Amino acid sequence: MITNFSDSKSIAGIATNLSSYNTLNSICQPLNLDIWLPNTLSSNNINNALFYDSSLKENLVDIWHKYNAFVFCLATGAVVRLIADLLENKATDPAILVIDEQGKYVISLAGGHQGGADFLTRLVAEHLGAIPILTGSSNANNLMGIDIMGNSYNWLKGEGNWTEVSAAISRQETVQVIQDCGSILWRNSLPENHNFNFTPPLNKGGLRGDQALSKGGIREDKFENCSQIYITYKKANLAENTPQVYWYPRVLWVGIGCERGSSKTLIDFAIKHIFETQNLAMEAIASIATIDIKADEVGLLEFCQENNYPLLTFDAETLSKIEVPNPSKIVNQEVNTPSVAEAACLAAATNLNKFNIVRETISNPLLVSKQIVKMEGEKGAVTVAVAQSDLEYVKSNGKLSLIGIGPGNLNQITPAAKTAIMEADVIIGYSLYIDLIKPLFYPGQIVESWPITKEKERAQRAIELAQWGLNVGVISSGDCGIYAMGGLVFEELAEQNWDGKQPSVQVFPGISALQSASSRVGAPLMHDFCTVSLSDLLTPWEVIEKRLNAAAMGDFITVFYNPKSKTRTQQIYIARDIFLQYRDGNTPVAIVTSAYRENEQIRVTTLEKMLDFPIDMLTTVIIGNRSTKNYQNWIITPRGYLGFE
Ligand code: SAH
């Protein structure tokens, strides 16, 4: 995820008069803004803003470190002068946005990549209906910034000449990517005309492109003077004449066994010593693993806390079942498992290998066999072993957003659903719907377009990526919980004994076809109604027929979804005939195809004549009840205020 602004209270809006306040106010709720105003505006009955007594400049100094982003509704020149002294470093500076008073333009002024300003600018512009102004070069080339490309996967940014490599990319020079570990999912989002050259090369053979690479895969061929991006678990070795940058996927799991009372200093020394001698990058550490009886080992806990490493512990029984190269009888006598360090790092690393997302599994995950380290002046001894996982540890819990995108026009999507789409690391959906929401995608966002029939696979794929730790948006047309992907994802989760919490799930409703079709012909759904899907692919036809009879008999206004396909042609005839048994041939009927899309067709007809019109899989049919009337070319079902019949 680039930056999840909307989840945390992290954006300050700055306005200095009522009109700019009004512009900010319109995005206050969806973006969770704190709006700051001068005290002189406090008499205007504004109850959702914070006021300052000092000058704006002084107030900015006070609140500068409290927010991740500042949205100024102020002249750009004034903003530049106000923030000039406050900016320090693009790795830590907040996102700075400027909106004109009328809310027509949103400028990403500073902190475009690492501050998340480009992302936030798109989001704000989308909510305001404004034009986003992004002047960075990677945006122009439809590329993600290389300084944020690993963020979604929790890679650690290492050393290097980031400015020079970014400049080479913007000059459209060939840049060599040397990747020996971690996901290559990010390559899927590259535009076709990118200038990256991959080592090892990308195998195109119909792969989904998200497989991790096994170790030892690096080819040593070099491109003369060409900038390089290393994605590696090995220690950086910066060349003098070649601009290079380093990203570290977290694929290394450090197994620790230690004598009781070993100090933090000793543990720190032992791990650094092993990593140094084995040429491994400390930045690639995913976590520390050990036996459960060490869960209270003070030095180990202090070390993990200081470095923000999770401590994974396993019981002796689990560890004793893991095959290791150097089992020890003495260790077995002491703690009931012949290995702690080797077994624990293997247990931790292979836990991540359960995902099918990996094509090439690492055949021997144990990278460093156990080594005992002592240090002069420190009591105790520490055993260290290191294992490598196929996939990197992403750290976050993963999220599934089940998103309804409405009938197919960007104006008919809820703001919350738009935000969810724009914030997702990955968007998964049927290709037709993916095309409809393309303008919302950001460069670098992973978009997986699937054929229509593969719903179950789509759900499984989404769950797998979320379990790994990504924020995955699954999109459906209309509402995601009405004949759509939402239920399928929940069913699959339940089948996998999901605990209801991880990955977290959020459902974003959308305007369903019954509403979009109805809106095009008036108000046919003003009384009790029901929907029936005529597709018998997943429901036996006898059941559908029974429900059709019940709906017709009960005088429900009835909406047909999936009325007819190329191969299912007869169901609509049978359905119509059932309704004719209970309703007059003149009952108003709406036939709406591709509502709110380019080829929209709207027809108002009757039960008798409805089959004279084209009906297909993009059509929704609405059959009125006994009171439904036509007026001009509209359909109205009386609610009863003016008499029931
Ligand atoms: N989740 C969707 C329904 C998917 S089932 C929703 O809530 O709308 C697919 C059926 O929905 C289609 O066969 C058609 O009957 C209907 N449908 C979806 N989008 C439509 C549109 N834009 N116009 C008319 N009907 C539509």
XYZ file of C-alpha atoms and ligand atoms in Angstrom:
671
model
C 0.000 0.000 0.000
C 1.343 3.424 -0.854
C -0.016 5.247 2.189
C -3.289 4.620 3.853
C -4.274 8.201 4.529
C -7.963 7.609 4.938
C -7.580 5.137 7.804
C -5.653 7.374 10.146
C -6.120 10.910 11.326
C -3.162 12.205 9.464
C -4.145 14.941 7.011
C -4.315 18.628 7.858
C -6.351 20.960 5.651
C -5.287 24.612 5.699
C -7.681 27.369 4.688
C -7.656 31.091 5.417
C -11.077 32.265 4.278
C -14.627 30.951 4.069
C -14.538 29.976 0.439
C -11.393 27.890 0.811
C -12.866 26.385 3.977
C -15.916 25.319 1.960
C -13.734 23.607 -0.631
C -11.855 21.681 2.057
C -15.063 20.932 3.884
C -16.352 18.963 0.907
C -13.500 16.452 1.282
C -13.325 16.641 5.058
C -15.401 13.548 5.735
C -14.155 11.067 3.120
C -10.514 11.921 3.823
C -10.819 12.447 7.548
C -9.244 15.930 7.416
C -8.409 18.152 10.364
C -9.241 21.577 8.976
C -7.210 24.457 10.482
C -8.560 27.998 10.309
C -7.452 31.372 11.707
C -9.287 32.431 14.838
C -10.864 35.308 12.940
C -13.196 32.790 11.251
C -14.378 31.230 14.514
C -17.549 33.318 14.657
C -18.979 31.652 11.542
C -20.731 28.733 13.210
C -18.121 26.287 11.969
C -18.062 23.261 14.226
C -15.735 20.852 12.433
C -12.535 22.905 12.355
C -9.596 23.696 14.627
C -8.628 27.331 15.141
C -5.261 28.956 15.760
C -4.516 32.328 17.392
C -1.002 32.761 16.084
C 0.083 33.444 12.505
C -0.335 30.623 9.977
C 3.438 30.296 9.770
C 3.735 29.834 13.541
C 0.857 27.386 13.576
C 2.507 25.328 10.836
C 5.664 25.053 12.920
C 3.539 23.778 15.819
C 1.655 21.128 13.850
C 4.269 20.183 11.210
C 5.217 16.872 12.798
C 1.691 15.882 13.780
C 0.481 15.115 10.255
C 1.563 12.964 7.309
C 0.033 15.360 4.811
C -0.951 19.016 4.408
C -3.615 20.104 1.965
C -3.431 23.867 1.453
C -6.307 25.712 -0.133
C -4.132 28.741 -0.739
C -2.063 30.400 -3.471
C 0.836 28.137 -4.497
C 3.365 30.936 -4.043
C 2.225 31.520 -0.481
C 2.482 27.807 0.259
C 6.020 27.619 -1.128
C 7.115 30.468 1.145
C 5.344 28.978 4.164
C 6.876 25.516 3.904
C 10.333 26.351 2.543
C 12.027 26.369 5.956
C 10.133 23.340 7.181
C 11.107 20.876 4.459
C 14.034 18.679 5.444
C 14.359 15.515 3.438
C 12.115 13.817 0.933
C 12.303 10.552 2.826
C 10.616 12.101 5.863
C 8.806 15.224 4.610
C 5.001 15.138 4.639
C 2.896 15.200 1.483
C 2.172 18.774 0.415
C -0.873 19.483 -1.766
C -2.317 22.726 -3.018
C -5.933 23.187 -4.110
C -7.221 26.337 -5.772
C -10.075 28.046 -3.962
C -12.710 26.791 -6.371
C -11.505 23.226 -6.134
C -10.782 22.846 -9.845
C -7.139 21.780 -9.580
C -5.117 19.773 -7.089
C -1.336 20.111 -7.226
C 1.100 17.593 -5.805
C 3.683 20.120 -4.614
C 6.196 18.149 -2.548
C 6.666 14.647 -1.174
C 5.234 13.160 -4.361
C 6.611 9.651 -3.912
C 7.750 8.851 -0.412
C 5.430 11.380 1.197
C 2.521 9.948 -0.789
C 1.522 13.342 -2.268
C 0.968 11.998 -5.796
C -1.326 9.323 -4.458
C -3.231 11.739 -2.232
C -3.526 14.262 -5.068
C -5.291 11.664 -7.214
C -7.586 10.778 -4.355
C -8.474 14.390 -3.510
C -8.988 15.236 -7.190
C -11.283 12.248 -7.597
C -13.403 13.344 -4.636
C -13.541 16.975 -5.797
C -14.034 16.180 -9.469
C -10.873 18.249 -9.992
C -7.867 17.874 -12.292
C -4.851 16.318 -10.561
C -1.565 18.024 -11.414
C 1.396 15.685 -11.056
C 4.654 16.911 -12.459
C 6.984 14.035 -11.530
C 8.645 12.205 -14.344
C 7.763 8.673 -13.283
C 4.125 9.641 -13.399
C 4.565 10.927 -16.939
C 6.055 7.565 -17.905
C 3.295 5.672 -16.107
C 5.821 4.111 -13.760
C 5.832 3.846 -10.006
C 8.698 5.769 -8.373
C 11.632 3.451 -7.793
C 11.951 4.932 -4.318
C 8.543 3.503 -3.380
C 8.334 0.408 -5.575
C 8.895 -2.006 -2.672
C 6.542 -0.355 -0.172
C 3.585 -2.664 -0.806
C 5.776 -5.666 -0.114
C 7.444 -4.124 2.932
C 10.861 -4.206 1.293
C 13.453 -2.130 3.092
C 15.020 0.697 1.184
C 18.786 0.488 1.273
C 21.699 2.560 0.138
C 22.371 3.915 -3.313
C 22.232 6.861 -5.606
C 18.464 7.172 -5.860
C 18.508 10.530 -7.606
C 20.814 9.344 -10.369
C 18.965 6.049 -11.000
C 15.617 7.897 -11.065
C 17.099 10.377 -13.518
C 18.293 7.535 -15.757
C 14.771 6.097 -15.773
C 13.265 9.466 -16.654
C 15.811 9.813 -19.494
C 14.394 6.458 -20.619
C 17.783 4.788 -20.451
C 18.045 1.055 -19.963
C 18.164 0.201 -16.282
C 19.253 -3.218 -15.164
C 17.198 -4.903 -12.448
C 19.070 -7.589 -10.570
C 16.633 -9.491 -8.398
C 17.607 -12.605 -6.486
C 14.674 -12.874 -4.097
C 11.209 -11.649 -3.325
C 8.082 -11.370 -5.376
C 8.208 -10.201 -8.951
C 4.561 -9.262 -8.889
C 5.614 -5.619 -9.320
C 6.821 -6.376 -12.847
C 3.230 -7.081 -13.904
C 2.320 -3.446 -13.530
C 5.047 -2.069 -15.788
C 3.942 -0.318 -18.963
C 4.829 -2.183 -22.144
C 7.487 0.278 -23.236
C 9.503 0.188 -20.019
C 13.292 0.158 -20.181
C 14.088 -2.334 -17.465
C 16.330 -5.223 -18.275
C 15.901 -8.143 -15.920
C 18.536 -10.429 -14.487
C 17.556 -13.209 -14.395
C 15.301 -12.543 -17.361
C 11.557 -12.697 -16.955
C 10.224 -16.045 -18.080
C 7.176 -15.242 -20.117
C 5.767 -18.776 -20.584
C 2.247 -17.872 -19.491
C 3.270 -17.300 -15.898
C 1.410 -14.982 -13.609
C 4.709 -13.308 -12.868
C 4.472 -13.263 -9.100
C 6.769 -16.121 -8.295
C 9.736 -15.596 -6.102
C 13.112 -16.459 -7.546
C 15.235 -19.189 -6.126
C 18.608 -18.316 -4.748
C 21.663 -18.484 -6.905
C 19.674 -17.244 -9.902
C 21.755 -14.150 -10.580
C 23.578 -13.961 -13.864
C 26.690 -11.898 -13.632
C 26.488 -10.234 -17.026
C 26.717 -6.501 -16.609
C 25.600 -3.680 -18.806
C 28.283 -1.091 -19.344
C 27.562 2.127 -17.422
C 23.947 1.202 -17.036
C 22.151 2.109 -13.801
C 21.165 -0.819 -11.624
C 18.410 -1.672 -9.189
C 19.301 -4.504 -6.849
C 16.493 -6.416 -5.175
C 18.420 -8.738 -2.973
C 19.117 -10.282 0.411
C 22.853 -9.855 -0.061
C 24.908 -7.032 1.396
C 25.316 -4.016 -0.842
C 28.582 -3.678 -2.634
C 28.347 -0.289 -4.279
C 30.245 0.116 -7.521
C 32.184 3.304 -8.059
C 31.093 4.220 -11.546
C 27.661 2.692 -11.837
C 24.627 4.348 -10.237
C 22.986 1.689 -8.104
C 20.152 1.411 -5.602
C 19.281 -1.401 -3.211
C 15.929 -2.781 -2.100
C 15.773 -5.611 0.443
C 12.789 -7.986 0.478
C 12.460 -9.545 3.933
C 13.240 -13.160 3.170
C 15.769 -14.023 5.876
C 14.649 -15.759 9.065
C 17.197 -15.867 11.840
C 17.067 -18.875 14.151
C 18.531 -18.241 17.600
C 19.484 -20.606 20.371
C 21.212 -19.100 23.385
C 22.389 -19.799 26.872
C 20.142 -18.367 29.556
C 21.152 -14.809 30.354
C 22.857 -14.031 27.024
C 22.827 -10.268 26.693
C 21.321 -8.115 23.977
C 24.841 -6.979 23.127
C 25.962 -10.557 22.537
C 22.912 -11.446 20.418
C 23.340 -8.280 18.378
C 27.031 -9.011 17.900
C 26.377 -12.654 16.938
C 23.810 -11.870 14.255
C 25.833 -8.977 12.806
C 28.932 -11.161 12.779
C 27.193 -13.991 10.897
C 25.586 -11.597 8.418
C 28.890 -9.837 7.824
C 30.856 -13.025 7.211
C 28.115 -14.574 5.058
C 27.657 -11.401 3.032
C 23.993 -11.054 3.987
C 22.031 -7.825 4.418
C 20.628 -7.133 7.876
C 17.846 -5.193 6.110
C 16.559 -8.460 4.636
C 15.745 -9.901 8.066
C 12.093 -10.881 8.360
C 12.074 -12.026 11.941
C 13.841 -13.886 14.711
C 12.765 -17.434 15.549
C 13.465 -19.598 18.564
C 12.036 -22.213 20.950
C 9.081 -21.230 23.141
C 11.019 -21.558 26.404
C 13.097 -18.582 25.230
C 10.027 -16.369 24.865
C 11.051 -14.593 28.097
C 14.794 -14.375 27.379
C 15.463 -10.737 28.304
C 18.398 -10.073 25.945
C 16.511 -11.575 23.013
C 13.359 -9.591 23.750
C 15.340 -6.363 24.059
C 17.112 -7.066 20.779
C 13.841 -7.734 18.922
C 12.142 -4.704 20.409
C 15.009 -2.394 19.555
C 15.069 -3.548 15.941
C 11.329 -3.961 15.580
C 11.646 -7.658 14.682
C 8.794 -10.006 15.486
C 9.887 -12.933 17.677
C 8.423 -16.243 16.506
C 8.539 -19.128 18.937
C 7.877 -22.827 18.349
C 7.411 -25.642 20.837
C 9.948 -28.460 21.155
C 7.634 -30.982 19.518
C 7.280 -28.890 16.361
C 11.009 -28.217 16.210
C 11.961 -31.851 16.778
C 10.038 -32.899 13.661
C 12.052 -30.632 11.362
C 14.934 -32.238 9.575
C 18.172 -30.304 10.117
C 21.769 -30.849 8.981
C 23.292 -30.515 12.467
C 21.151 -32.171 15.137
C 22.643 -32.303 18.652
C 22.107 -34.990 21.266
C 23.068 -32.639 24.067
C 20.533 -30.032 22.956
C 17.944 -32.810 22.736
C 18.633 -33.840 26.329
C 18.253 -30.260 27.509
C 15.216 -29.009 25.615
C 13.626 -32.091 23.940
C 14.530 -31.170 20.382
C 17.825 -31.883 18.643
C 17.859 -28.445 17.057
C 16.718 -24.969 18.068
C 18.386 -22.403 15.780
C 18.251 -24.394 12.520
C 14.831 -25.903 13.172
C 13.308 -22.588 14.299
C 14.475 -20.576 11.296
C 13.307 -23.348 8.971
C 9.930 -23.529 10.703
C 9.525 -19.766 10.381
C 10.667 -19.532 6.772
C 8.681 -22.464 5.452
C 5.550 -21.138 7.131
C 5.507 -18.527 4.363
C 6.130 -21.161 1.733
C 2.616 -22.557 2.040
C 1.347 -20.142 -0.589
C 0.826 -21.389 -4.096
C 1.835 -17.960 -5.337
C 5.345 -19.263 -5.676
C 6.407 -21.089 -8.778
C 10.008 -21.840 -7.993
C 10.342 -23.002 -4.447
C 13.713 -22.784 -2.810
C 14.995 -26.337 -2.635
C 17.238 -25.827 0.360
C 15.937 -22.946 2.461
C 18.716 -23.223 5.069
C 21.126 -20.519 3.967
C 23.496 -20.597 6.948
C 23.926 -23.712 9.094
C 24.152 -23.134 12.812
C 27.189 -21.322 14.137
C 28.033 -20.654 17.756
C 29.207 -17.135 18.541
C 30.860 -15.903 21.722
C 32.147 -12.459 22.563
C 34.934 -11.413 24.811
C 33.671 -9.799 27.973
C 30.079 -11.026 27.506
C 28.903 -14.139 29.237
C 26.902 -16.793 27.400
C 26.905 -18.082 23.823
C 24.523 -17.635 20.942
C 23.781 -20.108 18.139
C 22.681 -18.524 14.887
C 21.244 -20.113 11.734
C 19.557 -18.411 8.783
C 16.852 -19.686 6.442
C 15.375 -18.053 3.354
C 11.688 -18.067 2.491
C 10.333 -18.266 -1.051
C 8.191 -15.202 -0.512
C 9.054 -12.125 1.485
C 7.420 -11.381 4.805
C 5.027 -8.506 4.224
C 4.298 -7.806 7.885
C 0.828 -6.312 7.583
C -2.212 -8.511 8.138
C -3.623 -8.193 4.678
C -7.017 -6.894 3.715
C -9.771 -7.879 1.334
C -11.933 -5.052 0.057
C -15.041 -6.378 -1.662
C -16.010 -3.509 -3.886
C -19.176 -2.853 -5.851
C -18.422 -0.509 -8.736
C -22.033 0.223 -9.686
C -23.404 -0.112 -13.205
C -20.283 1.025 -14.993
C -19.898 4.783 -14.979
C -17.323 6.376 -12.693
C -19.971 8.821 -11.461
C -22.051 5.979 -10.112
C -19.403 4.595 -7.740
C -19.566 5.572 -4.079
C -16.666 7.766 -2.860
C -15.769 5.064 -0.322
C -15.534 2.436 -3.070
C -13.372 4.782 -5.164
C -11.015 5.316 -2.247
C -10.837 1.565 -1.667
C -9.950 0.985 -5.331
C -7.317 3.701 -5.263
C -5.747 2.393 -2.053
C -5.541 -1.296 -2.960
C -2.175 -2.891 -3.732
C -3.903 -5.283 -6.107
C -7.189 -5.078 -7.985
C -8.741 -8.331 -9.147
C -11.789 -8.539 -11.379
C -13.456 -9.527 -14.605
C -11.735 -7.806 -17.526
C -14.841 -5.888 -18.653
C -15.209 -4.233 -15.230
C -11.479 -3.608 -14.893
C -11.679 -1.600 -18.124
C -14.531 0.490 -16.709
C -12.510 1.713 -13.719
C -9.092 2.066 -15.380
C -8.868 5.840 -14.792
C -8.720 5.186 -11.033
C -5.562 3.062 -11.134
C -2.178 4.473 -10.130
C 1.114 3.627 -11.851
C 2.510 0.541 -10.174
C -0.809 -0.773 -8.925
C -1.123 -4.483 -9.655
C -4.198 -5.119 -11.763
C -5.278 -8.660 -12.520
C -7.855 -8.927 -15.241
C -9.611 -12.298 -15.319
C -11.905 -14.003 -17.822
C -15.584 -14.192 -16.919
C -15.888 -17.818 -15.912
C -13.061 -18.012 -13.381
C -14.916 -16.621 -10.349
C -13.749 -19.280 -7.889
C -10.115 -18.954 -8.967
C -10.411 -15.169 -8.711
C -11.652 -15.469 -5.128
C -8.880 -17.903 -4.200
C -6.241 -15.717 -5.752
C -7.514 -12.665 -3.861
C -7.514 -14.545 -0.561
C -4.017 -15.862 -1.108
C -2.597 -12.415 -1.817
C -4.416 -10.967 1.210
C -3.174 -13.784 3.446
C 0.297 -12.961 2.302
C -0.283 -9.389 3.546
C -1.441 -7.272 0.614
C -4.476 -5.012 0.419
C -6.554 -6.674 -2.285
C -9.591 -5.107 -3.933
C -12.010 -7.566 -5.522
C -14.383 -5.753 -7.818
C -17.862 -6.667 -8.977
C -20.284 -4.731 -11.122
C -23.283 -3.310 -9.312
C -23.221 -4.444 -5.720
C -20.538 -6.910 -4.701
C -22.977 -8.875 -2.554
C -25.723 -9.319 -5.171
C -25.064 -12.258 -7.535
C -21.403 -11.252 -7.307
C -17.917 -11.949 -5.968
C -18.611 -10.884 -2.368
C -20.377 -14.036 -1.293
C -17.930 -16.253 -3.136
C -14.973 -14.717 -1.301
C -16.708 -15.231 2.061
C -17.560 -18.844 1.163
C -13.960 -19.558 0.179
C -12.700 -17.917 3.380
C -15.071 -20.025 5.462
C -13.896 -23.147 3.646
C -10.354 -22.270 4.703
C -11.417 -21.936 8.372
C -10.902 -18.170 8.377
C -11.017 -16.713 11.907
C -13.201 -13.793 10.800
C -10.368 -11.309 11.354
C -7.274 -12.072 9.329
C -7.197 -11.084 6.589
C -9.601 -8.312 7.467
C -12.552 -7.873 5.149
C -14.457 -4.726 4.302
C -17.478 -4.646 2.004
C -18.136 -1.580 -0.149
C -21.704 -1.544 -1.493
C -22.518 -0.413 -5.002
C -25.582 0.536 -7.011
C -27.063 -2.753 -8.171
C -28.599 -3.333 -11.606
C -32.080 -3.289 -10.087
C -31.477 0.323 -9.023
C -29.623 1.497 -12.109
C -32.169 -0.075 -14.483
C -35.069 1.238 -12.431
C -33.629 4.767 -12.360
C -33.616 4.853 -16.156
C -37.358 4.210 -16.490
C -38.815 6.088 -13.526
C -39.861 4.511 -10.237
C -41.011 0.942 -10.857
C -39.716 -0.464 -7.540
C -41.948 1.627 -5.286
C -43.654 -1.371 -3.762
C -42.638 -4.856 -2.644
C -40.308 -6.365 -5.162
C -37.993 -9.312 -5.622
C -35.186 -10.340 -7.926
C -34.752 -13.639 -9.710
C -31.652 -14.676 -11.602
C -32.636 -16.743 -14.611
C -29.224 -18.383 -14.805
C -29.464 -22.089 -14.087
C -25.698 -22.601 -14.179
C -25.493 -22.720 -10.377
C -29.170 -23.053 -9.436
C -31.417 -25.939 -10.625
C -34.106 -24.721 -13.043
C -36.905 -26.285 -10.910
C -35.927 -23.957 -8.053
C -35.925 -20.924 -10.344
C -39.321 -21.884 -11.776
C -40.780 -22.284 -8.288
C -39.560 -18.839 -7.288
C -40.879 -17.289 -10.503
C -44.312 -18.749 -9.761
C -44.200 -17.484 -6.181
C -43.125 -13.985 -7.289
C -45.802 -13.806 -9.973
C -48.490 -15.124 -7.643
C -47.440 -12.768 -4.823
C -47.753 -9.740 -7.123
C -44.152 -8.743 -6.490
C -42.599 -6.348 -8.953
C -39.917 -8.687 -10.292
C -36.426 -7.942 -11.580
C -34.730 -10.553 -13.779
C -30.931 -10.701 -13.597
C -28.991 -12.831 -16.113
C -32.089 -13.077 -18.312
C -30.546 -14.626 -21.407
C -27.160 -15.662 -22.749
C -25.944 -17.070 -26.060
C -26.578 -20.604 -24.836
C -29.384 -20.018 -22.313
C -32.123 -18.724 -24.566
C -35.374 -20.381 -23.419
C -35.554 -19.367 -19.756
C -36.852 -15.864 -20.485
C -39.749 -17.329 -22.542
C -40.773 -19.648 -19.725
C -40.463 -16.860 -17.188
C -42.580 -14.501 -19.251
C -45.288 -17.185 -19.671
C -45.406 -17.814 -15.929
C -46.044 -14.103 -15.329
C -48.727 -14.037 -18.032
C -50.649 -16.612 -15.985
C -51.012 -14.096 -13.153
C -50.689 -10.648 -14.731
C -52.278 -8.707 -17.504
C -50.501 -8.669 -20.886
C -50.391 -4.866 -20.632
C -48.332 -4.880 -17.423
C -45.460 -2.396 -17.929
C -42.036 -3.953 -18.460
C -38.631 -2.245 -18.601
C -35.778 -3.724 -20.589
C -32.541 -1.940 -19.761
C -29.272 -3.014 -21.326
C -25.846 -1.686 -20.258
C -27.301 0.944 -17.935
C -24.953 3.949 -17.579
C -22.508 2.442 -20.041
C -21.608 3.483 -23.547
C -24.098 1.259 -25.373
C -26.971 1.829 -22.998
C -30.427 0.865 -24.321
C -33.654 1.564 -22.517
C -37.013 0.165 -23.596
C -40.381 0.526 -21.955
C -42.821 -2.133 -23.159
C -45.393 -4.642 -21.862
C -45.412 -8.224 -20.675
C -47.046 -9.258 -23.937
C -44.484 -7.622 -26.210
C -41.292 -7.835 -24.140
C -39.782 -10.681 -26.149
C -39.807 -8.627 -29.346
C -36.788 -6.708 -28.023
C -33.168 -7.759 -27.763
C -32.288 -9.167 -24.360
C -28.831 -10.429 -23.425
C -26.473 -10.935 -20.504
C -26.075 -7.180 -20.062
C -29.831 -6.681 -19.718
C -32.007 -6.264 -16.649
C -35.749 -6.817 -17.040
C -38.259 -5.273 -14.642
C -41.859 -6.534 -14.629
C -44.398 -4.314 -12.921
C -47.042 -5.453 -10.416
C -50.786 -5.217 -10.991
C -50.763 -1.503 -10.078
C -47.724 -0.435 -12.109
C -48.569 2.238 -14.695
C -47.046 3.919 -17.702
C -46.960 7.674 -17.898
C -45.446 9.043 -21.116
C -42.374 6.881 -21.452
C -41.944 6.365 -17.714
C -42.936 3.519 -15.414
C -44.456 4.272 -12.013
C -45.592 1.843 -9.367
C -47.931 3.611 -6.930
C -46.818 3.560 -3.319
C -50.407 3.897 -2.162
C -50.558 7.580 -1.163
C -53.020 8.298 -3.941
C -55.008 5.078 -3.489
C -53.697 1.572 -3.824
C -54.909 0.483 -7.264
N -23.585 -7.622 -8.950
C -24.378 -7.186 -10.063
C -25.136 -8.321 -10.727
C -24.268 -9.298 -11.433
S -25.184 -10.542 -12.267
C -25.316 -6.088 -9.578
O -25.504 -5.921 -8.375
O -25.838 -5.379 -10.434
C -25.064 -9.934 -13.918
C -26.390 -9.375 -14.350
O -26.596 -8.099 -13.792
C -26.482 -9.155 -15.843
O -26.817 -10.345 -16.539
C -27.590 -8.136 -15.919
O -28.838 -8.770 -15.742
C -27.329 -7.290 -14.679
N -26.536 -6.085 -14.972
C -25.323 -5.799 -14.498
N -24.901 -4.595 -14.931
C -25.871 -4.093 -15.681
C -26.051 -2.877 -16.404
N -25.102 -1.929 -16.427
N -27.211 -2.700 -17.086
C -28.167 -3.631 -17.064
N -28.057 -4.800 -16.403
C -26.923 -5.030 -15.718
